[in-house]
Every structure is written in structure tokens, then in C-alpha cells.
Amino acid sequence: MSVFSNNFLWGGAVAANQCEGAFKEGGKGLSGSDMCTGGSHTKSKRITRTIEEGTFYPSHEAIDFYHRYKEDIALLAEMGFKVFRFSIAWTRIFPTGQEDLPNEDGLVFYDNVINECLKYNIEPLVTISHYEMPFALTEKYNGWASRECIELYVKYTKVLFKRYKGKVKYWLTFNEINAGTLPFGAFLSLGILNKDTKEFMRQVDEPQLRFQALHHQFVASALAVAAGHEIDPSCKIGCMIAYMTFYPYTCNPDDVLLAQRKRDIQNNLCGDVQVFGEYPYFAKRYFEENNINIHMEPEDLEILKNGCVDYYTFSYYMSICASADPGQAQTSGNLTGGVKNPYVPASDWGWQIDPLGLRYTLNEIYGRYRIPLMIVENGLGAYDKIEEDKTIQDDYRIDYLREHIVQMGEAIKDGVDLIAYTPWGCIDLVSASTGEMAKRYGFIYVEKYDDGTGDLSRKKKKSFNWYKKVIESDGECLD
Ligand code: BG6
């Protein structure tokens, strides 16, 4: 018998700004991601204040999911998906974030996507805000740095909870909310754009502003959770953390303590606020030592307490080491780089491949929170090649996923309550960090390239049939 129960939610994940395209259709407004040009592993994307004529912006067409969602969801259904994680673009519903009434065309698009999922008995798992916000809010308020965004976001979430009541059971308030603990997340996650910032990878950082903005997101998330529960008491609302698994590079106590501090600030600070409804004990010292002084309104602490999430979701791609010795070799990773681990291999983008780290991470998280967990992103970003016979032999991806699923099973045996697995980019899409198409995660190949060319046709990779068997067998058959 499989260690995965037969109601385990197998599926995959995408985000609106990385797959929909149609950036101006159906009344959509410009979002932060629409202002990012293409880039690569070695060349940063630029953030432009206006759309430049003749410049390539990968999100503008992306993989054209907006027009091809039926074909795409049919392919996901063919793999046997039980759940599909996608996000709603705030700018399709409120083009500048500030309108009084929602844009009906935008809602109709998501009615269609959701109905298409339900037609195949696929549970929609909806991220309300995934690395985009109306660019108008960046221009007017410097994004989440302003408290004004709380009300605007809550208004937006209420529209969604009412519209999709009874259809969408699982919601996530913010994708990887803890990105805001890092300079990298300033524009991506918080919509903050310093006037001197030109490049995505080199943002001018103001920690005070970032943590204030993060506090606003916490309050907004908690209010949304409370509103969602009131509107649809049967729905479940979760947090989403980019889990950064840190190992001490050596058993030198300095390394051990550093790894613990990083884990606490970068992962647990956000998890604790969203699960326990309060800032953790260690936040105070961190804020003091970094001259961060968060302004709170008198009602904020109560709001946080009344908006605790029902389940915890996270992304896991890699692990990283922490060393007190600044001379150690570094490598990159999701949101944060760090010290290289000599015991694990890395992807072509330098993200270290560590399946055992997933079991470790699942136990770390469950041990702390004791609520159901979902892995809502995991996968290998890799270069894929179309062979002469037109097949795509992505055995490296199968190996990566297989090893991670094995460790999920081990964690379940350990006693972790893991209820879902949605590997990232189940269909190839635009990379969030680099803007590339070449960094592919999918079971489904999309003919679209980094220069914007390609006929957008879809092809099943070898991993497509492999994952189909995994789902069919409830995770038993991993060959
Ligand atoms: C996560 C994001 O950080 O990682 C996704 O939630 C992103 O939006 C994914 O695409 C993979 O990262 P990248 O940079 O390879 O696209």
C-alpha cells in the first residue's frame, strides 16, 4: 500500500504573470512584472518605469495561457492532476488596484479557468498575489511600503472569496511572503521601487521600508483570512513560504548559530506571524540591531491574532550552507544564495539539489507548526533539448522529482501531515528570477524562446508520462 493516501493532492503549479501573457487584454492593467525586461543567469533583468518601445518583456506574451488554458488544463487532466495551483492577476480584477468596482472581464476569465478545472475534478488552489501587484500602486504608494495597500488588497480578496465561494476551497494569500525579508524581494514581492534601482538583481535596499511593507502584508493577509472564513466558512486559507533550508557549513558553533539565525529570520519570522498570529520572540532583537522600527496601529496585533492560516505551504528547490567564514565558495539559489555544500550536486543555475533536505525541512516545519503542509513548488529548472525524433528526454527532471517524492514518503512515515504536492512550472513558463524561457521546469514543453520567438505549441516531455504513472499509482510507481 502506498504511503500517500488516495486523497493526496497531486498536481502542479504556475503563476499568472509567468504564464498568462495577454498583458493588455480584457481590461488588464500593468503589473510590476510587466515592467521587467528579459534577462539571464548572468545578466540581470531591468525594471523600467514605462514600457519601452522595442524592448522585450517576457510576461507580455509569456506562454499565452490566457488563450490556451483549455488545451493546457486538458493536458494537466490527462496527467491525472488532482489539484492545480495558479494565481489570479490582481490587475485583471482591479487594473490600477484603486477602482471601486472589479473588472468583469477579468473575473470571467478566472470563472472559465476554475470551471475548466472543476470539469476534470481538479481542485483549484489559488494564490491571490503571486509576485505582482498593480504597477500603479508602486507609482503612487511605493507598493506595500504604504498602509493604503492593505484596504485595496482586502477589497480585492473579498471580491474573489464571494465570486468563487463553493468553487475554490484552497487559497493562499501571498506567494513566498518571506521574500520580503530579503533585498531581492523588494520589488518582486513588495512592489517597492527605489528611484535609483534599475536592475532587478541590484536593487537599492532600505530594510526599514521592506520590513514595514512586510508588516502591511501580514496585516492584509490576516484580514483576508478573516474575511475569507466569514464569506465561505468551508474554505481553507494558507500561507506560502519560500523555505530556505540552511545547514551549518561546519560544526563550528559560529556556523551553527548563523544557520539558526538565518532560518529564524528568513523562514520562521513570517511563518510564526501567519500561523501563530504574532511576531516571534527573536524579531525584537533583530529589528533593534538593524535599526528597523515598525510602525503598528493599535489594532494590528489583534488583527494578526484573528487571521491565522489553516495550513502551511512552501516552496523547496534546494538547500544552502551558512558559514561565519566569508571566504567560503558561494553558489546561488532560490531568493538567496549561500555557501556551497560539497556533498550535493547543483543545477545549471547553481541551485543545490538535495532531496534529503526536503525530508529534513518537512520535519522542521511540521515540528514547529503541527498543521497540514503542502509543497506547492519544487522542481528542476533545466535546459531541455528537442531530439531529432521530436521527443524530449528529460530523465534528469524525472530523477530530481523521483528522489524528492521518495523523501516526501519518508517524511509521511515520520508522521508529517503532508497533503499536497504541486511541482513548479508543470508547463514551461517564464523564470521569475531571470525572465528566461530556457530555464524549464515543465512536464509539458512550450515552444517559446528567450528572444520571444517560438510558435507556442505544446509537447509532452518524457516526464509527462512518468508523472502520470506516479499519480495513477498514488506515488507507488516511481520508475
Ligand atoms: C519561486 C517563485 O521562487 O520559484 C516562482 O514562487 C518561481 O514564481 C520559482 O518561478 C522558480 O524560480 P525561477 O527563478 O527559476 O523562475
Coordinates of N, CA, C and O and ligand atoms in Angstrom, one line a residue, residues 18 130-131 175-176 240 317 334-335 351 377 424 430-434 439 441, ligand 1:
Q18 N 3.7 34.7 -15.1 CA 4.7 33.9 -15.8 C 4.1 33.0 -16.9 O 4.9 32.4 -17.6
H130 N 0.7 36.7 -6.5 CA 2.0 35.9 -6.8 C 2.9 36.9 -7.5 O 2.9 37.0 -8.7
Y131 N 3.8 37.5 -6.8 CA 4.9 38.3 -7.3 C 4.4 39.3 -8.4 O 5.0 39.5 -9.4
N175 N 2.2 34.7 -2.3 CA 3.3 33.8 -2.7 C 4.6 34.2 -1.9 O 4.9 35.4 -1.9
E176 N 5.2 33.2 -1.4 CA 6.6 33.4 -0.8 C 6.7 34.8 -0.1 O 7.5 35.6 -0.4
M240 N 2.3 30.9 2.4 CA 3.2 30.3 1.4 C 4.6 30.9 1.7 O 4.8 32.1 1.6
Y317 N 13.3 24.0 -3.3 CA 14.1 23.7 -4.5 C 15.4 23.1 -4.2 O 16.0 22.3 -4.9
N334 N 17.3 29.8 -4.7 CA 16.0 30.5 -4.8 C 16.0 31.6 -3.8 O 16.1 31.3 -2.6
L335 N 15.9 32.8 -4.2 CA 15.8 34.0 -3.4 C 17.1 34.3 -2.7 O 17.6 35.4 -2.7
W351 N 21.7 26.0 -8.3 CA 20.8 25.7 -7.1 C 21.1 24.2 -6.7 O 21.0 23.3 -7.5
E377 N 5.7 24.2 -4.5 CA 6.7 24.4 -5.5 C 7.9 23.5 -5.2 O 8.3 23.5 -4.1
W424 N 6.6 22.9 -9.4 CA 6.6 24.2 -10.1 C 6.6 24.1 -11.6 O 7.3 23.2 -12.2
V430 N 7.9 31.4 -17.9 CA 8.9 32.4 -17.8 C 9.5 32.3 -16.4 O 8.8 32.2 -15.4
S431 N 10.9 32.3 -16.3 CA 11.5 32.3 -15.0 C 11.3 33.6 -14.2 O 11.5 34.7 -14.8
A432 N 11.0 33.5 -12.9 CA 10.7 34.7 -12.1 C 12.0 35.4 -11.9 O 12.0 36.7 -11.9
S433 N 13.1 34.7 -11.7 CA 14.4 35.4 -11.3 C 15.1 36.0 -12.5 O 15.6 37.1 -12.5
T434 N 15.1 35.3 -13.6 CA 15.9 35.7 -14.8 C 15.1 36.2 -16.0 O 15.6 36.8 -16.9
K439 N 15.1 28.3 -18.8 CA 15.1 27.6 -17.6 C 13.8 26.9 -17.4 O 12.8 27.5 -16.9
Y441 N 10.9 24.0 -16.3 CA 10.6 23.1 -15.2 C 9.5 22.0 -15.7 O 9.2 21.1 -14.9
Ligands
BG6_1 C1 9.7 30.7 -6.7 C2 8.5 31.5 -7.3 O1 10.5 31.5 -6.0 O2 10.5 30.0 -7.5 C3 8.2 31.3 -8.7 O3 7.4 31.4 -6.5 C4 9.5 31.0 -9.5 O4 7.5 32.3 -9.2 C5 10.1 29.7 -8.9 O5 9.3 30.9 -10.8 C6 11.4 29.3 -9.6 O6 12.3 30.3 -9.7 P1 12.9 30.7 -11.1 O7 13.7 31.9 -10.8 O8 13.7 29.6 -11.6 O9 11.7 31.0 -12.0

